[in-house]
mmCIF file of C-alpha atoms in Angstrom:
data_model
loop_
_atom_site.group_PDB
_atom_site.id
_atom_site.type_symbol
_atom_site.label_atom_id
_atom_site.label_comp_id
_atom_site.label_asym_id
_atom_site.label_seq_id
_atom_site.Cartn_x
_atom_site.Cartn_y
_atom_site.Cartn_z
ATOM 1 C CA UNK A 14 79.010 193.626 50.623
ATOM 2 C CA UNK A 15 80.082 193.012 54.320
ATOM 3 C CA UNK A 16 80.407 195.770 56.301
ATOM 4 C CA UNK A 17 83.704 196.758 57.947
ATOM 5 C CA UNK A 18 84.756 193.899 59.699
ATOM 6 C CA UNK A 19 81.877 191.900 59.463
ATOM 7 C CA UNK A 20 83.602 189.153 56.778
ATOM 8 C CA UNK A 21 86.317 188.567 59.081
ATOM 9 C CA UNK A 22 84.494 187.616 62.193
ATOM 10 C CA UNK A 23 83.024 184.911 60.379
ATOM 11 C CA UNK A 24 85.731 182.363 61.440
ATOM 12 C CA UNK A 25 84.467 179.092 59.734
ATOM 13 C CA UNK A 26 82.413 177.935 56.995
ATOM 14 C CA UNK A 27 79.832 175.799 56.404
ATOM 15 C CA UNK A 28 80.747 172.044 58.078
ATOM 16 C CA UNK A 29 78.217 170.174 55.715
ATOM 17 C CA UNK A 30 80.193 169.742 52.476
ATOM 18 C CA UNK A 31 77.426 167.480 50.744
ATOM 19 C CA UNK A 32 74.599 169.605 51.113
ATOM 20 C CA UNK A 33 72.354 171.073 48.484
ATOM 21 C CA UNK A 34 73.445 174.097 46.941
ATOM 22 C CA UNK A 35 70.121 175.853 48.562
ATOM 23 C CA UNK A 36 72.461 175.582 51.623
ATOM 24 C CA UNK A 37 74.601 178.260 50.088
ATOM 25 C CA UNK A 38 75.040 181.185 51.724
ATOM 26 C CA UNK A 39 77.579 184.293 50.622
ATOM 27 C CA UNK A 40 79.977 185.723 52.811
ATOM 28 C CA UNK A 41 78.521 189.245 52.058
ATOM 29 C CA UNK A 42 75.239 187.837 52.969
ATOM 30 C CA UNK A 43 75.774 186.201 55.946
ATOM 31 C CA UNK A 44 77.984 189.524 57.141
ATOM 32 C CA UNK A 45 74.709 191.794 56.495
ATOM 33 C CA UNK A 46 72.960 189.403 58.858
ATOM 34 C CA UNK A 47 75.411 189.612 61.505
ATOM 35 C CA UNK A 48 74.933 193.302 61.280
ATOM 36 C CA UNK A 49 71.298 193.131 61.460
ATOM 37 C CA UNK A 50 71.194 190.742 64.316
ATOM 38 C CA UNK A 51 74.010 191.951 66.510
ATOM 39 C CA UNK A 52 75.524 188.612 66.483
ATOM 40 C CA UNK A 53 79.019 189.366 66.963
ATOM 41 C CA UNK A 54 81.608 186.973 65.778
ATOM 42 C CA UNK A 55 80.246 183.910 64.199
ATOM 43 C CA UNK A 56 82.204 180.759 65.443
ATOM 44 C CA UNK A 57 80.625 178.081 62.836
ATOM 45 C CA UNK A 58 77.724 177.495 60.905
ATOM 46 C CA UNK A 59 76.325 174.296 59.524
ATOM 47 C CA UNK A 60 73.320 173.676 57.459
ATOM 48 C CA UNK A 61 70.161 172.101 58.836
ATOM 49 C CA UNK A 62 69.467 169.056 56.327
ATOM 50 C CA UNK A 63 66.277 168.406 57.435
ATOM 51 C CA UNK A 64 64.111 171.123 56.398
ATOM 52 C CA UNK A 65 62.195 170.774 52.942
ATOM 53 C CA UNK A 66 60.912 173.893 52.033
ATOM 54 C CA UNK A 67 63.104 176.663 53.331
ATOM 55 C CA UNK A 68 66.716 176.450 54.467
ATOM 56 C CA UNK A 69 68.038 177.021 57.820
ATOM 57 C CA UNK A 70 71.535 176.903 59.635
ATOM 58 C CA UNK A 71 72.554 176.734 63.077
ATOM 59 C CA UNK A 72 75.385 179.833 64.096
ATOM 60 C CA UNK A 73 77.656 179.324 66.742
ATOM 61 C CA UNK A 74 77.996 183.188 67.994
ATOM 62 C CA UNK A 75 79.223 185.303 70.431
ATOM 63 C CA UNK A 76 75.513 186.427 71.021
ATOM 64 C CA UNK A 77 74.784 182.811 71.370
ATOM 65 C CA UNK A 78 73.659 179.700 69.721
ATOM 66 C CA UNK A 79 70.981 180.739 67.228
ATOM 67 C CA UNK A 80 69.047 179.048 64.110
ATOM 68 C CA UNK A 81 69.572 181.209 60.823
ATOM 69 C CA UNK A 82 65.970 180.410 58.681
ATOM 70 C CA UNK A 83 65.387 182.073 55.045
ATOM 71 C CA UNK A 84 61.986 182.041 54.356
ATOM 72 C CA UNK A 85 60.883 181.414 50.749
ATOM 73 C CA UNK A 86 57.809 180.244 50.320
ATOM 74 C CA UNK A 87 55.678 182.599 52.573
ATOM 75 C CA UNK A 88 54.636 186.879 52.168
ATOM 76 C CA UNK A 89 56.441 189.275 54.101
ATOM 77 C CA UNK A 90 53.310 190.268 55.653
ATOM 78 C CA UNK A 91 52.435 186.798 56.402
ATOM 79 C CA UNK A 92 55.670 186.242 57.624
ATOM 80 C CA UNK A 93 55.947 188.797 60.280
ATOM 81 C CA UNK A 94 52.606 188.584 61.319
ATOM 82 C CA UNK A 95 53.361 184.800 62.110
ATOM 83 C CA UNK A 96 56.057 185.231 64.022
ATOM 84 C CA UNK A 97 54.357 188.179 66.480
ATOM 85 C CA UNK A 98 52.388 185.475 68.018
ATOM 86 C CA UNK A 99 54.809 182.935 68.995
ATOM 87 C CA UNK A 100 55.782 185.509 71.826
ATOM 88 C CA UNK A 101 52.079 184.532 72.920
ATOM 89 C CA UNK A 102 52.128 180.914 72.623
ATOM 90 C CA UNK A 103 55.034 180.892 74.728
ATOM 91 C CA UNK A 104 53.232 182.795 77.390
ATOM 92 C CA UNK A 105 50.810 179.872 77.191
ATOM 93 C CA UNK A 106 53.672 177.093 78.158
ATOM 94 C CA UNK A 107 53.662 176.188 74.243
ATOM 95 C CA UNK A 108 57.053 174.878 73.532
ATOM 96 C CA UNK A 109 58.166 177.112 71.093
ATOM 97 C CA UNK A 110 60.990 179.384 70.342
ATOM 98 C CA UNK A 111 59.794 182.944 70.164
ATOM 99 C CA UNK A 112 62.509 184.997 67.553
ATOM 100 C CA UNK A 113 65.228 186.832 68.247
ATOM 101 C CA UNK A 114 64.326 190.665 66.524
ATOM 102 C CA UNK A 115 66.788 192.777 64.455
ATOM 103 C CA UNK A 116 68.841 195.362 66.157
ATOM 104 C CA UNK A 117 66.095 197.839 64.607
ATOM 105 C CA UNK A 118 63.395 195.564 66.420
ATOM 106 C CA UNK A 119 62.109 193.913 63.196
ATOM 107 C CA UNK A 120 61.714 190.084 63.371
ATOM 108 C CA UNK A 121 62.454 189.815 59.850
ATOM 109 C CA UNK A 122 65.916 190.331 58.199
ATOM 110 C CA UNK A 123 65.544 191.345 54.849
ATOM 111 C CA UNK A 124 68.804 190.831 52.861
ATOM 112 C CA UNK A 125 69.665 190.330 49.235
ATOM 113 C CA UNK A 126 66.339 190.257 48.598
ATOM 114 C CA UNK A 127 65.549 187.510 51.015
ATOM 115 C CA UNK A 128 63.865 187.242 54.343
ATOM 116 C CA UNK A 129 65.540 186.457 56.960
ATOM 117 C CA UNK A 130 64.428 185.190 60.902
ATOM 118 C CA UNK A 131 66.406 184.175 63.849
ATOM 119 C CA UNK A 132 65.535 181.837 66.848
ATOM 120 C CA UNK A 133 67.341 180.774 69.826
ATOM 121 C CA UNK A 134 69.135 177.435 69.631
ATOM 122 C CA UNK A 135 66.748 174.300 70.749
ATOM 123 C CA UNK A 136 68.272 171.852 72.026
ATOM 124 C CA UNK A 137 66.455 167.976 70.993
ATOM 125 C CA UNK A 138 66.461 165.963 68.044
ATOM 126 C CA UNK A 139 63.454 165.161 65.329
ATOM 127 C CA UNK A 140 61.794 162.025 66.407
ATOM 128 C CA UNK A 141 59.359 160.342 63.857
ATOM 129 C CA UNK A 142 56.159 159.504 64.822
ATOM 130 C CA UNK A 143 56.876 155.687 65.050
ATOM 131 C CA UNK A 144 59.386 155.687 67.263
ATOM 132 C CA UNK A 145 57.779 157.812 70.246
ATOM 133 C CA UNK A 146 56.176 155.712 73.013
ATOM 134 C CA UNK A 147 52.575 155.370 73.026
ATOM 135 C CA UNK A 148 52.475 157.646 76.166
ATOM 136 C CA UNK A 149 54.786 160.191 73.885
ATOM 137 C CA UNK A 150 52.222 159.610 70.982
ATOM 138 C CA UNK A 151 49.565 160.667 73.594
ATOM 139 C CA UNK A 152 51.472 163.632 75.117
ATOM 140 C CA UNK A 153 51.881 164.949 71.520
ATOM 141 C CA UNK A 154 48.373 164.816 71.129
ATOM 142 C CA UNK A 155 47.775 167.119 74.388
ATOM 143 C CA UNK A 156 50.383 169.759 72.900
ATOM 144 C CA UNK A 157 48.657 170.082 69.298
ATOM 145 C CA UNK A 158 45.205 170.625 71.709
ATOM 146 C CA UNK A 159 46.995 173.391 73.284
ATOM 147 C CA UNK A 160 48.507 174.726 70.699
ATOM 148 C CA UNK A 161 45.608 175.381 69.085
ATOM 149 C CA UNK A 162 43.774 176.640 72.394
ATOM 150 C CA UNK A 163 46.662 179.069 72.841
ATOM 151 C CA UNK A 164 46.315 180.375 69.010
ATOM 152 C CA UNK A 165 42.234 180.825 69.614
ATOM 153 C CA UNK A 166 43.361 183.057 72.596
ATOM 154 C CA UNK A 167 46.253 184.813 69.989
ATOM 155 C CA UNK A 168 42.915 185.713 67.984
ATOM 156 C CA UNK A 169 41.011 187.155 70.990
ATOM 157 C CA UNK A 170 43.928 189.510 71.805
ATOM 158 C CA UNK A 171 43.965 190.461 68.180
ATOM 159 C CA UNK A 172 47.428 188.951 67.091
ATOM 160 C CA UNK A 173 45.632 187.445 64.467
ATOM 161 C CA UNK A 174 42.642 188.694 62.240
ATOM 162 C CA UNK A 175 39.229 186.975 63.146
ATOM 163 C CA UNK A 176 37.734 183.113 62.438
ATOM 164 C CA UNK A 177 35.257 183.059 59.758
ATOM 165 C CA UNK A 178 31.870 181.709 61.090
ATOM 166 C CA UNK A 179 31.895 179.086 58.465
ATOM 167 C CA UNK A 180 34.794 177.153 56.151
ATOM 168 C CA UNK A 181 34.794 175.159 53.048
ATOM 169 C CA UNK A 182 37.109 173.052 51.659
ATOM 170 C CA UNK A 183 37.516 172.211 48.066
ATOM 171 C CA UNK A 184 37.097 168.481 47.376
ATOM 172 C CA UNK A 185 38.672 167.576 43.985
ATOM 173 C CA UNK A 186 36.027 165.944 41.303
ATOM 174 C CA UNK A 187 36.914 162.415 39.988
ATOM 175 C CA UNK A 188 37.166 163.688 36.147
ATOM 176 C CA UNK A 189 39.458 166.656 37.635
ATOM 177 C CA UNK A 190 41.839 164.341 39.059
ATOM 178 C CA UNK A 191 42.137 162.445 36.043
ATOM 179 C CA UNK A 192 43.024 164.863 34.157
ATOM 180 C CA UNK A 193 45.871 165.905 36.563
ATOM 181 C CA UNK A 194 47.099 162.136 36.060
ATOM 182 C CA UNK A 195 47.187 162.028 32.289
ATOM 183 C CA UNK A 196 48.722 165.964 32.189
ATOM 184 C CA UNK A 197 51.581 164.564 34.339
ATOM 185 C CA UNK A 198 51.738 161.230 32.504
ATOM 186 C CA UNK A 199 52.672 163.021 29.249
ATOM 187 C CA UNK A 200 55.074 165.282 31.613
ATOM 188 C CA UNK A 201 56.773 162.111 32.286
ATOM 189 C CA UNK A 202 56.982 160.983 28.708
ATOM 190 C CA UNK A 203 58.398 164.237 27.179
ATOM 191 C CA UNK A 204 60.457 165.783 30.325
ATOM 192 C CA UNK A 205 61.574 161.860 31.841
ATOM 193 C CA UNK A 206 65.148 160.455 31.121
ATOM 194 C CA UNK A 207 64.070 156.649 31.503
ATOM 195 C CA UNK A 208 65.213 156.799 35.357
ATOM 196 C CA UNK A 209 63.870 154.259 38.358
ATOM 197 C CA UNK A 210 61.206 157.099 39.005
ATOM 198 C CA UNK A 211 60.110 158.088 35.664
ATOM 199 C CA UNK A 212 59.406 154.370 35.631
ATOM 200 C CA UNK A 213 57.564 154.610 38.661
ATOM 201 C CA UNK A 214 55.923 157.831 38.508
ATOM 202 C CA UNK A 215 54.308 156.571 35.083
ATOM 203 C CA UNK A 216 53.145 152.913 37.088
ATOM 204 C CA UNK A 217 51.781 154.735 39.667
ATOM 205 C CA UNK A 218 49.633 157.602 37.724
ATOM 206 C CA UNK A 219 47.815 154.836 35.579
ATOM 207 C CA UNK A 220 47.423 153.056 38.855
ATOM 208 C CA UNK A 221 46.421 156.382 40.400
ATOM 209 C CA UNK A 222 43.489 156.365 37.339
ATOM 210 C CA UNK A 223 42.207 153.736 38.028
ATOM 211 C CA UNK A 224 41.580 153.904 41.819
ATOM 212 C CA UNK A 225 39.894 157.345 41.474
ATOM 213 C CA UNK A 226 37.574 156.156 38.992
ATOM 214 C CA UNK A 227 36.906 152.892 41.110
ATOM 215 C CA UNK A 228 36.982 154.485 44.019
ATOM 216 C CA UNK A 229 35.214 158.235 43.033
ATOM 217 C CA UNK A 230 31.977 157.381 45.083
ATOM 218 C CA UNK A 231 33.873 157.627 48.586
ATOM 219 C CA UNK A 232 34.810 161.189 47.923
ATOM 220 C CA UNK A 233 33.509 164.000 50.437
ATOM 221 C CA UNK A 234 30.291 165.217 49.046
ATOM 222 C CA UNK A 235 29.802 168.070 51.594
ATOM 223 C CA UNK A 236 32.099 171.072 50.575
ATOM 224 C CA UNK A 237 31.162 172.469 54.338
ATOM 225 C CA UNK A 238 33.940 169.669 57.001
ATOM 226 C CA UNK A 239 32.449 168.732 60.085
ATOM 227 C CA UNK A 240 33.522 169.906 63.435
ATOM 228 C CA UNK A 241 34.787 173.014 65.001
ATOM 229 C CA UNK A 242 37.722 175.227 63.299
ATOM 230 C CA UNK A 243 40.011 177.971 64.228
ATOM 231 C CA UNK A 244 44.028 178.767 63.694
ATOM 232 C CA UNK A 245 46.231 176.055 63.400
ATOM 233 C CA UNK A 246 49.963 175.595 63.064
ATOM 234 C CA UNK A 247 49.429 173.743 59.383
ATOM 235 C CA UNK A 248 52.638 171.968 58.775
ATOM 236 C CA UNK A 249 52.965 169.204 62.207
ATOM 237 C CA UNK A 250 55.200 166.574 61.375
ATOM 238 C CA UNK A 251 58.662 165.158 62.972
ATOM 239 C CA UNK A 252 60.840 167.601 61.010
ATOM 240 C CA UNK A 253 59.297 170.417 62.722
ATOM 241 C CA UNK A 254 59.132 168.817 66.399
ATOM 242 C CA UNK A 255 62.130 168.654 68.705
ATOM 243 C CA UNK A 256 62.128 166.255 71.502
ATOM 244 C CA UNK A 257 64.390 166.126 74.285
ATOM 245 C CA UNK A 258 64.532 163.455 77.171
ATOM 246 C CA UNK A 259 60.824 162.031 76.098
ATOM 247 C CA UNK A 260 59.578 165.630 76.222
ATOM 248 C CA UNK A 261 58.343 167.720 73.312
ATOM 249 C CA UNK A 262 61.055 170.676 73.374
ATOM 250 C CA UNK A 263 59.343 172.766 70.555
ATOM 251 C CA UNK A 264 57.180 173.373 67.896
ATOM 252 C CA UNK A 265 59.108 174.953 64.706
ATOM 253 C CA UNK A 266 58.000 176.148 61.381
ATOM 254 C CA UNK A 267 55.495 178.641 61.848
ATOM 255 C CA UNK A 268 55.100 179.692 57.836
ATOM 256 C CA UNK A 269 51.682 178.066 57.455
ATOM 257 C CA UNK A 270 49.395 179.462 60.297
ATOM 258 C CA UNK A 271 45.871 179.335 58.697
ATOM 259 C CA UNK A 272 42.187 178.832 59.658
ATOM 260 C CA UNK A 273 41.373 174.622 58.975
ATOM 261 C CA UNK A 274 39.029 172.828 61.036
ATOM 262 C CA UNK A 275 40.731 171.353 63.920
ATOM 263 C CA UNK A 276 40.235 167.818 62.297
ATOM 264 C CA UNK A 277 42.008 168.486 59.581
ATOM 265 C CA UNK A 278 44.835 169.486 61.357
ATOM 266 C CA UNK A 279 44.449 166.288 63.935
ATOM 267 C CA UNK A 280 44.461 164.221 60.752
ATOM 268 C CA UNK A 281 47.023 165.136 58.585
ATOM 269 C CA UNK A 282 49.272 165.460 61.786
ATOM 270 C CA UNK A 283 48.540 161.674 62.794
ATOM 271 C CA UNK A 284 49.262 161.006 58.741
ATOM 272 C CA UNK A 285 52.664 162.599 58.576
ATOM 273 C CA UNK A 286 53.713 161.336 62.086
ATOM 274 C CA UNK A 287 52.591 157.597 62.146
ATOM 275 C CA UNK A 288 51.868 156.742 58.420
ATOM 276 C CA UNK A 289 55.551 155.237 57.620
ATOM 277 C CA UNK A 290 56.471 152.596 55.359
ATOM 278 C CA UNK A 291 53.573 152.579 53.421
ATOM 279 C CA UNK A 292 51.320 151.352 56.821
ATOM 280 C CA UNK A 293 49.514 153.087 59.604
ATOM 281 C CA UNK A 294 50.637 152.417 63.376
ATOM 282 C CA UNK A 295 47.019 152.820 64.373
ATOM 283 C CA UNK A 296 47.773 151.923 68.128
ATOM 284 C CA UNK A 297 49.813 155.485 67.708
ATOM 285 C CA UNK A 298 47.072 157.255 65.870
ATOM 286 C CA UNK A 299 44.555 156.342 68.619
ATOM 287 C CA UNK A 300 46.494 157.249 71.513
ATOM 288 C CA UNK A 301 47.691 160.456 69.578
ATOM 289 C CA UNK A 302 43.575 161.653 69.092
ATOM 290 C CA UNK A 303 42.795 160.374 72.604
ATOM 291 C CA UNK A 304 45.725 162.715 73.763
ATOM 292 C CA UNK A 305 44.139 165.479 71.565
ATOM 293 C CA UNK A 306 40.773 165.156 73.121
ATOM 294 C CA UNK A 307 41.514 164.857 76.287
ATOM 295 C CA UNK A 308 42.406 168.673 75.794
ATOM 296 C CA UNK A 309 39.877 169.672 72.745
ATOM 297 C CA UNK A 310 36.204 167.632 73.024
ATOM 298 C CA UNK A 311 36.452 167.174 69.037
ATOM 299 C CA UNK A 312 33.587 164.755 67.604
ATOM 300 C CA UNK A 313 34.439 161.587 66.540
ATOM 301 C CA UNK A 314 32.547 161.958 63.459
ATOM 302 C CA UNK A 315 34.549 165.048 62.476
ATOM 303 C CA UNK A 316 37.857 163.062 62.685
ATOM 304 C CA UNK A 317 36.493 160.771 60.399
ATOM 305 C CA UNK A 318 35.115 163.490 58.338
ATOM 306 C CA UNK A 319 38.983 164.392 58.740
ATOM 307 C CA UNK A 320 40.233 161.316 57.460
ATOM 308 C CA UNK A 321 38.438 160.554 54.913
ATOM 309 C CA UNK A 322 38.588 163.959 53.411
ATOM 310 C CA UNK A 323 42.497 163.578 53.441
ATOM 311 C CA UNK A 324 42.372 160.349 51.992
ATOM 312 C CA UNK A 325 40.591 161.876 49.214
ATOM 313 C CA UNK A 326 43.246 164.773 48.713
ATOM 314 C CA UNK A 327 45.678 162.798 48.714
ATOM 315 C CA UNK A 328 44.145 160.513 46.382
ATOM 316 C CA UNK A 329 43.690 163.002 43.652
ATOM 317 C CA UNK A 330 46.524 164.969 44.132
ATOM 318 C CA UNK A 331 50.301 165.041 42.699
ATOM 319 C CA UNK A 332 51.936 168.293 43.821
ATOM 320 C CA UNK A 333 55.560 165.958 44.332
ATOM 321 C CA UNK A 334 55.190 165.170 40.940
ATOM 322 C CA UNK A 335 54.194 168.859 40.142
ATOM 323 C CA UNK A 336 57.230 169.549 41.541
ATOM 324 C CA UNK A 337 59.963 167.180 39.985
ATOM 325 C CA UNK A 338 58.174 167.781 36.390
ATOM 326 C CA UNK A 339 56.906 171.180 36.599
ATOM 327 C CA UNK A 340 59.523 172.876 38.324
ATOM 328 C CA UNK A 341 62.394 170.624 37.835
ATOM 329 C CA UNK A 342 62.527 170.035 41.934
ATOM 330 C CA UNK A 343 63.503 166.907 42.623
ATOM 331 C CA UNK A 344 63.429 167.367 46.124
ATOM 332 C CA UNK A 345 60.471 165.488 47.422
ATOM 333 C CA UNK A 346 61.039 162.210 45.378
ATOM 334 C CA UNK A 347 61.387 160.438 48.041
ATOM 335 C CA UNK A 348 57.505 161.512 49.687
ATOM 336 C CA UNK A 349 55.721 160.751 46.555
ATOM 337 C CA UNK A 350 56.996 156.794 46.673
ATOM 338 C CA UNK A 351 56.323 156.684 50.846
ATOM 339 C CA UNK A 352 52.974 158.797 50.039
ATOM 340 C CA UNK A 353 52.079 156.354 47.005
ATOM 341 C CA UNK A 354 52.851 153.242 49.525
ATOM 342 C CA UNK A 355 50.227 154.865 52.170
ATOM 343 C CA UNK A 356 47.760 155.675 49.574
ATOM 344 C CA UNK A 357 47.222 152.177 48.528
ATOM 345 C CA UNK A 358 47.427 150.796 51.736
ATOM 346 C CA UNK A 359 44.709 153.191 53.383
ATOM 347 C CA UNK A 360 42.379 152.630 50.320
ATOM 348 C CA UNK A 361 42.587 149.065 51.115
ATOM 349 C CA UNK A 362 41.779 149.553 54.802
ATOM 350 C CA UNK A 363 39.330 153.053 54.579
ATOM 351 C CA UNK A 364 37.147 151.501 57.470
ATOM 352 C CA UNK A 365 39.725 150.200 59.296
ATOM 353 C CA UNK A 366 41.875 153.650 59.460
ATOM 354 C CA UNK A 367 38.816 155.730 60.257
ATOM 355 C CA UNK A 368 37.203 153.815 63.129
ATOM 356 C CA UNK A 369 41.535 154.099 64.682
ATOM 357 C CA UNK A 370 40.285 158.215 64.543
ATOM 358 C CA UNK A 371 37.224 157.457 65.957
ATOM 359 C CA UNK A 372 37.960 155.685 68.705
ATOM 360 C CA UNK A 373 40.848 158.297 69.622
#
C-alpha cells in the first residue's frame, strides 16, 4: 500500500496508452518508490518503449526529472555491485549517469518484490548505428576504448573483483546446433498457430541446417579468443546510447558488466550498431574499430578472431526463438527476422566483413 499521502501526489498516469502490459506499474508501487527515493510529488510518468529486457519510465518530479528502471533479469548482488562503479566511470569523463541512491543510501529499491534503480534524466535521443556520421561512427569507437580503460581502472581500485589471467569461450559444435534447430522445429509444429512467423521461423531453421552443416569447417577451433580482455559494458547498441547535438550523451544499461575479450565486445558492438537491414555498412564498421584503436592498440587478428567467432554464435544459435516458443515471449520477433537477414548475408561475404575489422 501507499503510504500516507504518497497515492495522491502522484498527479498523472501513465501517457503511453498502447504499451505492453510490462509497462504496468501499481499505484501502491509506484507510491513505495516515491517514499524510498524522496521524490516528492510525481508530475507524470510515461513508459520508455525502447528497452527490451527490463522496463523503465521517465518521472516528472518535484526532486527532478529522473528515469524509473526495474531490473529483472540481473542478481541483486550483481545489480548493486554494477551500479557502484558508474560513480567511477563518471570520474573518468565516461558519459554516463551515475544513480540516484535511496533515502537509506541504497542504490537499489526493492519493492513488491522487485528491484528498483533511479538515474537522473538524460537528455538525447537513440541514434542507430547507420545514421551517425562516419566521424560519429569513429567518436563512438573512442568512447567504447575508454570505457573499457576506465572499467580496468574500476578493477584496480577494487570496485570490481579481479581479471582472470586467461578466458575461454564456448564455441557451439556443428551436431549441437543441429539439434537446437530440429528441437525448435518441432516447437514450431506443436506450439505454432500457422502465423507469417511460424512460417518463417520453420523456413529459416531448415535453412539454418543446412548452412551449419555446409558451413561447420569455419567454426572457431581454439576455445582460448585472441587478444587482450578485461570488463566490459556487454550490451552496446543504439537503445542503450543517447546522443545529443552529434555528441554521445551517455552510456545506459549497465546489467551485463562481465569479463569478454575486448574484441568481442568491439565486434558485437559494430554488429548491433551498423548491421541493419540484413547488410553491413562496413565504411561504419571501419571507422568505428579505427576510432576504437586509436584509444586501445587491439590486434587486427583478434578482431577477426572477434568476428568470426560471432558469426559462428550467431550461426548456431536461436535464443529469439527460445524465447517466442519456450517462454511464450514474443517480444524479440522482430530481431530474429533482421538477425536471420544478417546471418545470410555475412556468410555470403565472411572475408569481406572480416578484412572491414581488420583494417579498422
Amino acid at each position: 500500500m501507499c503510504s500516507d499521502g504518497a497515492c495522491s501526489r502522484i498527479v498523472r498516469g501513465v501517457t503511453d496508452a498502447t504499451a505492453a502490459a510490462r509497462s504496468d506499474i501499481s499505484m501502491s508501487v509506484l507510491g513505495e518508490l516515491i517514499d524510498a527515493f524522496g521524490l516528492g510529488d510525481v508530475g507524470e510518468r510515461h513508459y520508455l518503449v525502447d528497452g527490451l529486457m527490463n522496463a523503465n519510465w521517465g518521472l516528472d518530479t518535484s526532486a527532478g526529472r529522473f528515469a524509473l528502471k526495474r531490473v529483472t533479469d540481473v542478481s541483486l548482488e550483481r545489480l548493486q555491485r554494477n551500479l557502484r562503479v558508474l560513480a567511477a566511470l563518471g570520474a573518468d569523463d565516461v558519459p554516463v549517469s551515475a544513480p540516484s541512491p535511496t533515502l537509506s543510501g541504497s542504490l537499489v529499491a526493492q519493492v513488491d518484490g522487485g528491484a528498483w534503480c533511479l538515474f537522473p534524466w538524460v537528455a538525447g535521443s537513440h541514434v542507430r548505428g547507420v545514421d551517425l556520421t562516419l566521424s560519429e561512427a569513429s567518436a563512438l569507437g573512442g568512447h567504447l576504448g575508454r570505457l573499457h580503460v576506465s572499467l580496468s581502472r574500476a578493477c584496480d581500485r577494487g570496485l570490481l573483483p579481479g581479471v582472470p589471467e586467461t578466458i575461454t569461450a564456448d564455441v557451439t559444435s556443428p551436431e549441437r546446433a543441429v539439434e537446437k534447430a530440429e528441437r525448435l522445429t518441432a516447437a514450431v509444429r506443436d506450439k505454432g498457430t500457422g502465423s507469417d512467423f511460424d512460417k518463417d521461423a520453420a523456413v529459416s531453421l531448415d535453412h539454418r541446417r543446412v548452412l551449419v552443416s555446409k558451413y561447420a569447417d569455419h567454426r572457431p577451433r581454439s576455445a582460448t579468443p585472441e587478444g587482450d580482455h578485461g570488463w566490459t559494458h556487454g550490451d552496446v547498441q543504439y537503445r542503450n546510447l543517447l546522443w545529443e547535438g552529434g555528441e554521445l550523451a551517455a552510456f545506459l544499461d549497465w546489467d551485463r558488466i562481465a569479463v569478454r575479450t575486448y574484441a568481442e565486445e568491439v565486434v558485437r558492438t559494430a554488429q548491433v550498431q551498423f548491421g541493419v537491414a540484413g547488410v553491413f555498412d562496413l565504411v561504419r564498421v571501419s571507422a568505428f574499430v579505427e576510432g576504437y584503436r586509436s584509444v586501445v592498440p587491439l590486434e587486427p587478428s583478434a578482431l577477426v578472431d572477434g568476428a568470426r567467432r560471432l558469426w559462428w554464435k550467431r550461426m548456431t544459435d536461436f535464443w529469439q526463438l527460445e524465447f517466442h516458443y519456450d517462454r511464450g515471449d514474443f517480444s524479440f520477433d522482430d530481431l530474429f527476422t533482421a538477425d536471420e537477414a544478417l546471418l545470410h548475408w555475412w556468410t555470403d561475404r565472411l572475408d569481406q566483413v572480416e578484412d572491414a575489422f581488420a583494417a579498422g
